[in-house]
Short mmCIF file of C-alpha atoms in Angstrom, two decimals:
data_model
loop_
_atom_site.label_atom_id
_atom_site.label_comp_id
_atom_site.label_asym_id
_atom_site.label_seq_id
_atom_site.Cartn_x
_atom_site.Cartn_y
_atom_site.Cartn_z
CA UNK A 1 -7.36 -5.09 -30.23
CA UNK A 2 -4.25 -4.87 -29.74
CA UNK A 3 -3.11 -4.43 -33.83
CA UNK A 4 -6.22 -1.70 -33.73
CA UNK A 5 -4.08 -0.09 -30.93
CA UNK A 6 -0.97 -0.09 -32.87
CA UNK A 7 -2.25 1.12 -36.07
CA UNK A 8 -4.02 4.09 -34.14
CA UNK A 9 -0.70 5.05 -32.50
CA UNK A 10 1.49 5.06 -35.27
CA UNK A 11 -0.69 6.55 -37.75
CA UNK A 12 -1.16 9.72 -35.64
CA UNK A 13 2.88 9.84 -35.54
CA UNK A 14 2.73 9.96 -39.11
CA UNK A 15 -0.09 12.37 -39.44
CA UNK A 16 2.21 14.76 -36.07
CA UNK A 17 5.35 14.71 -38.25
CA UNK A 18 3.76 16.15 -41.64
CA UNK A 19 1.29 18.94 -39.55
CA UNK A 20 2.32 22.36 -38.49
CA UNK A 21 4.91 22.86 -35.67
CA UNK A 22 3.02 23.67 -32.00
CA UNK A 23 4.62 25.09 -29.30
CA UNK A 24 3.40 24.53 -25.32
CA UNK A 25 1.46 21.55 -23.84
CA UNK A 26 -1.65 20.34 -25.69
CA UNK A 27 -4.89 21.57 -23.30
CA UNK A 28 -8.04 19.85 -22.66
CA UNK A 29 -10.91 21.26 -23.42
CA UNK A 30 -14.28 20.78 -21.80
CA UNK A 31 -16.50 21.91 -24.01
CA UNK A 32 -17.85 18.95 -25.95
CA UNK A 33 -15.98 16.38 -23.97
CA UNK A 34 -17.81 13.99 -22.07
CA UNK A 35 -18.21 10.28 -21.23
CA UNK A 36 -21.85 8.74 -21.73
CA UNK A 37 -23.82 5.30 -22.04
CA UNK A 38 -24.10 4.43 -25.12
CA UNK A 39 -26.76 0.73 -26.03
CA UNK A 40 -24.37 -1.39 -25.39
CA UNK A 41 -21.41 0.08 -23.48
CA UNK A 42 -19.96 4.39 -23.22
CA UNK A 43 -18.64 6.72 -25.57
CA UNK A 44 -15.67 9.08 -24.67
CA UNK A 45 -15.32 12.23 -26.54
CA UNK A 46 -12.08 14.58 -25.52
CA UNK A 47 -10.90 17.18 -27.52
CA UNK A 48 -7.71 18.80 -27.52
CA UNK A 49 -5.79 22.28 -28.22
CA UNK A 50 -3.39 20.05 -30.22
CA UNK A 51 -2.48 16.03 -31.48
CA UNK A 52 -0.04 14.42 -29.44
CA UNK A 53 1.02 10.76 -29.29
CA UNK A 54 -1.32 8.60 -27.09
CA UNK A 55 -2.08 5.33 -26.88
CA UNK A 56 -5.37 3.44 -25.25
CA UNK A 57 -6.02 -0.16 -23.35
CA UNK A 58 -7.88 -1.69 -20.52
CA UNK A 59 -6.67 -3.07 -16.90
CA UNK A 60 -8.61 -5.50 -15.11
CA UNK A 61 -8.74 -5.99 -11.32
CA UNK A 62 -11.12 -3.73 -10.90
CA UNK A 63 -11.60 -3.10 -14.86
CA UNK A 64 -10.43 0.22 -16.20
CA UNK A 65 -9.46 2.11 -19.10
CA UNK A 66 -6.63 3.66 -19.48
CA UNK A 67 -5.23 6.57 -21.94
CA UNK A 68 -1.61 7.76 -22.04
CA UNK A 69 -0.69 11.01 -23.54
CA UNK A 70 2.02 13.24 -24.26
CA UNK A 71 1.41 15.63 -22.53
CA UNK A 72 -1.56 17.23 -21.66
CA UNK A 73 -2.32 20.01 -19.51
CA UNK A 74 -5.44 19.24 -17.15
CA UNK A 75 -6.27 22.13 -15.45
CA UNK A 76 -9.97 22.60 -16.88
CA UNK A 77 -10.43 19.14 -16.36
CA UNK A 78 -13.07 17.87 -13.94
CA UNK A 79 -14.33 14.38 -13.26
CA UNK A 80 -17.61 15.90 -12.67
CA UNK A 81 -17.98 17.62 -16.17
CA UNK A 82 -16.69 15.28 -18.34
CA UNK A 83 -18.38 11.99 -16.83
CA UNK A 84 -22.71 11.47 -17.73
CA UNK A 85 -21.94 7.76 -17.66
CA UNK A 86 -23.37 5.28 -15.29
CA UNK A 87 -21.07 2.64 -16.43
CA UNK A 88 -18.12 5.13 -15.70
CA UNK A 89 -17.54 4.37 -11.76
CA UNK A 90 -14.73 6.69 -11.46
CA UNK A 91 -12.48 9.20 -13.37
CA UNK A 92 -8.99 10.44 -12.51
CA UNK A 93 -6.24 12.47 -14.44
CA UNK A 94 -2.64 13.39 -13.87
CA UNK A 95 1.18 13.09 -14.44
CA UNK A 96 2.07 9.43 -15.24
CA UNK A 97 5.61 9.97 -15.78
CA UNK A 98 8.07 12.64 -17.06
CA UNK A 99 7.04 14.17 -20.18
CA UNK A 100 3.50 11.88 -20.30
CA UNK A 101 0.04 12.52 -18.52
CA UNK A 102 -2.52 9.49 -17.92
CA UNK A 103 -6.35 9.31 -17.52
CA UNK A 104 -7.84 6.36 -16.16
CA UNK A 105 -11.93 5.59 -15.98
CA UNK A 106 -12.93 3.21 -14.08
CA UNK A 107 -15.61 0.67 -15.64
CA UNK A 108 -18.50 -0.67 -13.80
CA UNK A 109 -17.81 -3.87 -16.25
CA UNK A 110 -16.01 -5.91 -18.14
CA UNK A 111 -16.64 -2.92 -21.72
CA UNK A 112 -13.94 -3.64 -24.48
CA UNK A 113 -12.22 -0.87 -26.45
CA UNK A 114 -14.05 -1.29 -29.83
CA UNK A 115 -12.99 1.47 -31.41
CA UNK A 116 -10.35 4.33 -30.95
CA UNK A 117 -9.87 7.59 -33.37
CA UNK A 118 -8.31 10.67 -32.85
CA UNK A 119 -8.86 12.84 -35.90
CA UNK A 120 -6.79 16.33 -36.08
CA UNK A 121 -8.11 19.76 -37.98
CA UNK A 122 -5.88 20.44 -40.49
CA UNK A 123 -6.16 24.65 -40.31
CA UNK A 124 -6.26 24.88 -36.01
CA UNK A 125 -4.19 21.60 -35.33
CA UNK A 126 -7.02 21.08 -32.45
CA UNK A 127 -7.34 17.01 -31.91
CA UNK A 128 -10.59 15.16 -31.59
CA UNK A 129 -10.29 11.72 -29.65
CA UNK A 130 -13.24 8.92 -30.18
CA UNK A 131 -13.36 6.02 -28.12
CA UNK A 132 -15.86 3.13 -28.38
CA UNK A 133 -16.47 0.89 -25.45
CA UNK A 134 -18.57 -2.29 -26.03
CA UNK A 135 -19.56 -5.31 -23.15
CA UNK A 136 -17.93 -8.11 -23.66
CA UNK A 137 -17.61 -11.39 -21.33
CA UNK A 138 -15.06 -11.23 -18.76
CA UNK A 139 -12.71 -14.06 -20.20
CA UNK A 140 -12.19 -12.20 -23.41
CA UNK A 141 -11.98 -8.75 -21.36
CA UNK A 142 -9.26 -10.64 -18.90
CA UNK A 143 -7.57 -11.95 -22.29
CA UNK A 144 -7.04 -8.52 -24.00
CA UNK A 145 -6.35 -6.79 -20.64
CA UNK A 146 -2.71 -5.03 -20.33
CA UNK A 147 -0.70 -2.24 -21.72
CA UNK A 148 0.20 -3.39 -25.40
CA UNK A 149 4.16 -3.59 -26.13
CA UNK A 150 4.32 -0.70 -28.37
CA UNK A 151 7.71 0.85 -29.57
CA UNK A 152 8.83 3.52 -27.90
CA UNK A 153 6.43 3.64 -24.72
CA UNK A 154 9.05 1.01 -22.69
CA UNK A 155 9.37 2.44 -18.88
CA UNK A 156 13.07 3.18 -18.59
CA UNK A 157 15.17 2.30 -16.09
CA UNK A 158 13.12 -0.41 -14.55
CA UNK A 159 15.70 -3.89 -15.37
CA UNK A 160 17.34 -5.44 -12.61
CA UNK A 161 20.23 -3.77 -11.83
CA UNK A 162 23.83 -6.01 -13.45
CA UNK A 163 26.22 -5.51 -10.57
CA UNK A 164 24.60 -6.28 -7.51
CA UNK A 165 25.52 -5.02 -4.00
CA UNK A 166 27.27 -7.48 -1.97
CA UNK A 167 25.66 -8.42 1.36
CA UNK A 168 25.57 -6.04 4.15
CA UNK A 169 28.20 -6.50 6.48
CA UNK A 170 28.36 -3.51 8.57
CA UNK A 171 31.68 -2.24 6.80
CA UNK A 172 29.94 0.77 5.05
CA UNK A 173 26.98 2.60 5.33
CA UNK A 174 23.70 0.95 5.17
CA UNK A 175 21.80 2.19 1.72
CA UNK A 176 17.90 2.41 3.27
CA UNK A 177 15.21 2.75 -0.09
CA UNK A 178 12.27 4.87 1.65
CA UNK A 179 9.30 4.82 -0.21
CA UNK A 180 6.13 7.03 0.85
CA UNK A 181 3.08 5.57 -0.73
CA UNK A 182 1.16 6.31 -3.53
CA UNK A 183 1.57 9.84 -4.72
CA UNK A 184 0.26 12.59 -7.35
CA UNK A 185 -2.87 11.34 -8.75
CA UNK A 186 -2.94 8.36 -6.20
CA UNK A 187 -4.08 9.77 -3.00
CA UNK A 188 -4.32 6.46 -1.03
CA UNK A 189 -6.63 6.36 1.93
CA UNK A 190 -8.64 9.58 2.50
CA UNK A 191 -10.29 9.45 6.05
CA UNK A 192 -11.26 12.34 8.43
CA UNK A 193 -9.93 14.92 6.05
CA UNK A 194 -6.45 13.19 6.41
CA UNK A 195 -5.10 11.66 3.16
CA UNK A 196 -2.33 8.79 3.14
CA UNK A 197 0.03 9.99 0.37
CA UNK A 198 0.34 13.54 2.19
CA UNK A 199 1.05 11.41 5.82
CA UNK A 200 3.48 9.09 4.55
CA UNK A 201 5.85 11.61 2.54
CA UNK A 202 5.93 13.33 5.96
CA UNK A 203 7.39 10.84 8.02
CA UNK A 204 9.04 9.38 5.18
CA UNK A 205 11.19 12.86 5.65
CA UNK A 206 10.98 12.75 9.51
CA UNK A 207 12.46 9.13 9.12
CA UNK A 208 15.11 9.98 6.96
CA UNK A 209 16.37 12.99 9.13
CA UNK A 210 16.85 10.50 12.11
CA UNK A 211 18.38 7.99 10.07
CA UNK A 212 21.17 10.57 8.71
CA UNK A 213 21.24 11.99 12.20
CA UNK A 214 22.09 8.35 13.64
CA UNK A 215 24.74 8.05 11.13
CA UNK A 216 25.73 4.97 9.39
CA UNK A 217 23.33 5.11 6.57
CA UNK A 218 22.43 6.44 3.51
CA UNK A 219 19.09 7.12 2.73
CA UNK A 220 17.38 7.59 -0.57
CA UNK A 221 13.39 8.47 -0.71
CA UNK A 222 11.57 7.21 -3.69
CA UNK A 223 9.59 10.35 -4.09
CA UNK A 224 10.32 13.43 -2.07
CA UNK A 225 6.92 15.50 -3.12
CA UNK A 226 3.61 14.59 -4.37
CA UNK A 227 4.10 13.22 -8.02
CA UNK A 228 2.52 10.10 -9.00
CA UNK A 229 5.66 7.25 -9.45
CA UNK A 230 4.87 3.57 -10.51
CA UNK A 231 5.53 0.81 -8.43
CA UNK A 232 7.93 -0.86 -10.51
CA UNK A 233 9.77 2.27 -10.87
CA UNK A 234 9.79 2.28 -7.33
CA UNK A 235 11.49 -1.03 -7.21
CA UNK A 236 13.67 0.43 -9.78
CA UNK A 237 15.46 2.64 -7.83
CA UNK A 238 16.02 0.95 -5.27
CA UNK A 239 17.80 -1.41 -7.42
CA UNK A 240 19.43 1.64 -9.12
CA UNK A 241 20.93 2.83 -6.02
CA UNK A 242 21.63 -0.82 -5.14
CA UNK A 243 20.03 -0.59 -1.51
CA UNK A 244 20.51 -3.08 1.33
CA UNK A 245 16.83 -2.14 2.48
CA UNK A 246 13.79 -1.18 1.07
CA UNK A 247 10.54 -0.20 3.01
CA UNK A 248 7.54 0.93 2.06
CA UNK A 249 5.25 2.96 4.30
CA UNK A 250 1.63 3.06 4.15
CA UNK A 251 -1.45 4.28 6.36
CA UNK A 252 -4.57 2.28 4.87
CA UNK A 253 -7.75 2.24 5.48
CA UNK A 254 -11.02 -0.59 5.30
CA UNK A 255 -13.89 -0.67 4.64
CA UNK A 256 -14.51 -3.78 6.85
CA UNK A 257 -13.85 -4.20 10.81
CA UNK A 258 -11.76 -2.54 12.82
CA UNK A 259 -8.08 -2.76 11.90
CA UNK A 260 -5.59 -0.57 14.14
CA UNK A 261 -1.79 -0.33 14.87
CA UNK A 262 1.07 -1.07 13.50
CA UNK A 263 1.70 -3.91 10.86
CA UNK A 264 4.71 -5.19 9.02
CA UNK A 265 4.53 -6.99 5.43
CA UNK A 266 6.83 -9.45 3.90
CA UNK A 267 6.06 -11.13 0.17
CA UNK A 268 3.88 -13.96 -0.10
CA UNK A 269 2.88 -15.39 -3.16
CA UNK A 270 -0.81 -15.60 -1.36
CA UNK A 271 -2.09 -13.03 1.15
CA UNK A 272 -1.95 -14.54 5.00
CA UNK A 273 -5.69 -13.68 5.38
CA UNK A 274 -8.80 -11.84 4.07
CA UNK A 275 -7.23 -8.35 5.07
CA UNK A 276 -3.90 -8.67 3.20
CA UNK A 277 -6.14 -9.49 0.39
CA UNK A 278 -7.69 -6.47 0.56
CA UNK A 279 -4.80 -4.62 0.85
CA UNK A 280 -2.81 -6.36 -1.41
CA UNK A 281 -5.57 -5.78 -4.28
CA UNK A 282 -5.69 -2.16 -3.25
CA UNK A 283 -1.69 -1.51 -3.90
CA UNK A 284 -1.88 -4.17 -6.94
CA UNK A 285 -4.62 -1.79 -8.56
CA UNK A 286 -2.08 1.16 -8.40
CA UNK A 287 0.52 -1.31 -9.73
CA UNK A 288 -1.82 -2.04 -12.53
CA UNK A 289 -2.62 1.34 -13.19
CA UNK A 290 1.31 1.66 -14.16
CA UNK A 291 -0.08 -1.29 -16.45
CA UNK A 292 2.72 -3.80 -15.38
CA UNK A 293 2.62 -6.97 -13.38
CA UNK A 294 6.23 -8.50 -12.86
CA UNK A 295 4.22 -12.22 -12.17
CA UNK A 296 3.32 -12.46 -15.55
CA UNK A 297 6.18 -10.80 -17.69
CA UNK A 298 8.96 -13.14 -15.68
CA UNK A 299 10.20 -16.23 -17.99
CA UNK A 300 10.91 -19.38 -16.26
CA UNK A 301 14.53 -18.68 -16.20
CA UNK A 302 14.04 -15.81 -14.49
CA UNK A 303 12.09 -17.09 -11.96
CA UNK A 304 14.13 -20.27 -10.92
CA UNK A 305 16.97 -16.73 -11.01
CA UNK A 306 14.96 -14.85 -8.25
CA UNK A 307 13.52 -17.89 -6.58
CA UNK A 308 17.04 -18.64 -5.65
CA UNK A 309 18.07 -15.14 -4.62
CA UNK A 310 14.98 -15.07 -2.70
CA UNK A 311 15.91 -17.89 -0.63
CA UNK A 312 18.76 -15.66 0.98
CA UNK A 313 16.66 -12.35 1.02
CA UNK A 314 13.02 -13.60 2.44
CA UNK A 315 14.83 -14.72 5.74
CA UNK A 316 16.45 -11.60 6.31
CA UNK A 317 13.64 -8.96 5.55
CA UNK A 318 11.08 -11.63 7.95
CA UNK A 319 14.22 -10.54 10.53
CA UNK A 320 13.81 -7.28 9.95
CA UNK A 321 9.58 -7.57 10.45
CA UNK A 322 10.41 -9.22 13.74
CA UNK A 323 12.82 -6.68 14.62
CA UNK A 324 10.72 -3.96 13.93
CA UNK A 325 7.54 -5.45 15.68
CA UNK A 326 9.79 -5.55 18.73
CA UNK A 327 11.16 -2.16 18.40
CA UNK A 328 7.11 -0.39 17.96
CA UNK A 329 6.29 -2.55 21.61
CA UNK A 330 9.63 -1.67 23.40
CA UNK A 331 8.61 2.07 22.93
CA UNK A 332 4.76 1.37 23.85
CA UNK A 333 3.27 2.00 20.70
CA UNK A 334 0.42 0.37 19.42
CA UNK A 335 0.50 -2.63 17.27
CA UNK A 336 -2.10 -4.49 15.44
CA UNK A 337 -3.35 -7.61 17.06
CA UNK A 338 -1.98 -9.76 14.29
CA UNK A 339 1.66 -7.22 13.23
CA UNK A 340 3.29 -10.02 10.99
CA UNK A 341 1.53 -10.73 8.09
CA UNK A 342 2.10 -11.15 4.26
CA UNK A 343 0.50 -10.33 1.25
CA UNK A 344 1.77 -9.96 -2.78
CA UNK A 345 2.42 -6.39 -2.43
CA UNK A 346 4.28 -5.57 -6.12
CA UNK A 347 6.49 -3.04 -4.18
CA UNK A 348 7.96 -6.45 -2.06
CA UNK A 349 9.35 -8.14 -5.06
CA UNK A 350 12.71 -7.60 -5.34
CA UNK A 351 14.52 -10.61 -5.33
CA UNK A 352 17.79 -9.63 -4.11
CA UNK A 353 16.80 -6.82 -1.49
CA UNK A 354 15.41 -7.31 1.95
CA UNK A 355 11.58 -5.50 1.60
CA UNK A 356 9.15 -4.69 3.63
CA UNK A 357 5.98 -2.55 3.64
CA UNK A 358 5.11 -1.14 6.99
CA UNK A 359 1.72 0.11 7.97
CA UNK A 360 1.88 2.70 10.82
CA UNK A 361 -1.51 2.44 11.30
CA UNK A 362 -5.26 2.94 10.12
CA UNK A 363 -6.72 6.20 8.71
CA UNK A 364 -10.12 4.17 9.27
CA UNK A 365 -9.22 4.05 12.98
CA UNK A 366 -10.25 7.34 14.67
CA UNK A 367 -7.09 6.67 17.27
CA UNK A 368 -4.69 5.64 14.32
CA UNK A 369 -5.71 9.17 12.28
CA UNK A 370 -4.88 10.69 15.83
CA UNK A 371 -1.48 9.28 16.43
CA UNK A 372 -0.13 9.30 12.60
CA UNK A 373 -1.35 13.05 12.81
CA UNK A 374 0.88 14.11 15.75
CA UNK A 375 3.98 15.03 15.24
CA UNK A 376 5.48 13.53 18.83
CA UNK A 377 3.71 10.36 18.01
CA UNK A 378 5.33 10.17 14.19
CA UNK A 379 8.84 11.08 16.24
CA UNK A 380 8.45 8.17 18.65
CA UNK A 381 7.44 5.97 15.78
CA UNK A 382 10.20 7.19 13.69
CA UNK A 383 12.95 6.43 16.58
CA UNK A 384 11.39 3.07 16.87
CA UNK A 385 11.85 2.11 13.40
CA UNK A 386 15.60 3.77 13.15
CA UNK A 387 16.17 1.60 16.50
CA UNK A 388 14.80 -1.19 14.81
CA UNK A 389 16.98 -0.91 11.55
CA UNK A 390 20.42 -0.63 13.84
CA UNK A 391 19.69 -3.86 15.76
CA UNK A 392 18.50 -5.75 12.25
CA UNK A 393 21.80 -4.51 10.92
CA UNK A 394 24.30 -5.59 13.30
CA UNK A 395 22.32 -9.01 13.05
CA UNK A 396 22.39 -9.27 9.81
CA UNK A 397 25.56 -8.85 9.63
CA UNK A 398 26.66 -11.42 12.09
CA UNK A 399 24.48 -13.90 10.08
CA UNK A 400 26.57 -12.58 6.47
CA UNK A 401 29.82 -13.57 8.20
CA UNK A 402 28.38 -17.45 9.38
CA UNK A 403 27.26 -17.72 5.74
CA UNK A 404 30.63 -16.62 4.26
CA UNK A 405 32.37 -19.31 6.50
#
């Protein structure tokens, strides 16, 4: 599959540098574009103003397919008009990165790509873009799931940074990584006309203006509008800007019982119970839609590497969990009945920075969609947390010293 891939990719390089020169971003077109059942799996059709570069694979966990392109304009794009597919759960399409776009189906199976074409008219330079999907048993779908190493589609600036940040110790302003979940095509949780990415970003910013207006810190928001940004590249940057602290902020929402109030995540190679399963396989799909997983591209030299730095870092962001549990009840504000739990999230994996991933409530709580929704409440919340992050810091520090002597 993979060589198939390869071959498909590079050939249409080839065929780009001998055509005609085209100027703007290639468009989608809906007429005679669709996604339908085929015997024995679905049949994608797209056609474009123009060839461009792309590149095709699957993702399982739920199983998906994925296309990467550069660049196309989706405006006259809708999921409703292109998909006539039962086997096509879902369709979404957006930015991916800068300069690329991404559309990702999502398969009601385990269906194979099988075939992949995109054939370009020599006089109009319009692009036609065939993709075969065929059943196949979930082994050999699991096997051949995963963004193929091709040259030149590397995500940059996502290696662990060389010169790492000594240990807090109070001297200098703590360097706070805020990350707002999900993003651009990623909406999150959508509940009561609410949606999570929109929430978050909000009192991502509310957070950071107390922060500043505290003093003492520097703070650094992974995404400061609504564009779609990996998770790794998440991690990235906050390796890039070598941060002391990194959390991530979320408002979920299940499907199952009746979750509510705060909750604070640390990494766990296992979730802590059935719920930080389900959460942790909702943010591991969006990680997977970025089409890496750090578990399985680490070598065992690596691993014994973060395993040790790990041993220094878990400690200190499960300190800052407790901290901040006690900070959210010293201000009266509702916590969850069980606020310390862990889970695999991919956005808790650095080895060498304190992470956590903080849950200010439910959006499938009617009261939790209340409170994140007010702006006192988010103000109260956000002076809890800021509270929180000064007393974790002056501990932390105290504890940097006994380890020096």
């Amino acid at each position: 599959m993979i060589r198939l891939i390869l071959v498909c990719v590079l050939t249409l390089w080839a065929s780009l540098a001998n055509a005609q020169a085209f100027s703007g971003l290639a468009r989608f077109e809906p007429s005679g574009s669709e996604i339908t059942d085929t015997s024995g799996g679905l049949q994608m059709t797209l056609r474009l103003s123009q060839g461009v570069p792309w590149r095709v694979f699957t993702l399982q966990g739920p199983p998906r397919l994925v296309l990467d392109f550069r660049e196309v304009d989706w405006r006259d794009a809708t999921a409703e008009d292109l998909d006539r597919s039962d086997r096509a759960v879902a369709v979404r399409m957006g930015g991916f990165r800068p300069g690329w776009t991404r559309m990702v189906v999502d398969l009601a199976g385990p269906y194979g790509v099988a075939g992949a074409d995109m054939t370009i008219d020599a006089d109009s330079g319009a692009a036609l873009l065939s993709i075969v999907l065929e059943e196949m048993e979930a082994e050999a779908f699991a096997a051949h799931a995963g963004a193929p190493p091709l040259p030149g589609w590397e995500v940059t600036g996502t290696t662990t940074k060389a010169d790492i940040r000594p240990r807090q110790r109070g001297e200098s302003p703590l360097v706070v990584v805020i990350d707002p979940g999900h993003g651009g095509i990623d909406p999150g949780a959508e509940q009561g006309g609410l949606n999570e990415k929109e929430l978050m970003l909000t009192f991502a910013k509310e957070l950071q203006d107390l922060l500043l207006r505290a003093g003492g810190f520097e703070v650094i928001l992974t995404r400061d509008d609504d564009r779609f940004i990996s998770l790794e590249a998440r991690v990235a940057l906050a390796h890039q800007v070598q941060a002391d602290l990194f959390i991530s902020l979320h408002a979920d929402a299940l499907s199952e019982g009746r979750a509510n109030g705060a909750t604070v995540y640390t990494l766990s190679d296992s979730a802590s119970d059935k719920a930080s399963a389900a959460l942790a396989e909702r943010h591991d799909r969006a990680d997977l839609l970025s089409g890496i997983d750090l578990t399985g591209s680490d070598d065992v030299v690596a691993d014994v590497l973060m395993d040790l730095a790990r041993q220094e870092t878990q400690p200190r962001a499960e300190e800052l969990a407790k901290t901040l549990k006690s900070g959210i009840a010293e201000r009266g504000l509702p916590l969850n009945s069980r606020p310390l739990r862990s889970a695999g999230f991919s956005v808790l994996k650095s080895p060498d920075i304190p992470s956590v991933l903080f849950e200010l409530g439910f959006l499938s709580s009617e009261r939790d969609r209340t409170n994140i929704s007010d702006p006192a409440w988010r103000t109260e919340m956000a002076k809890a947390v800021v509270e929180a992050i000064q007393a974790w810091q002056l501990s932390d520090a105290a504890q940097a010293d006994l380890v020096r002597q």
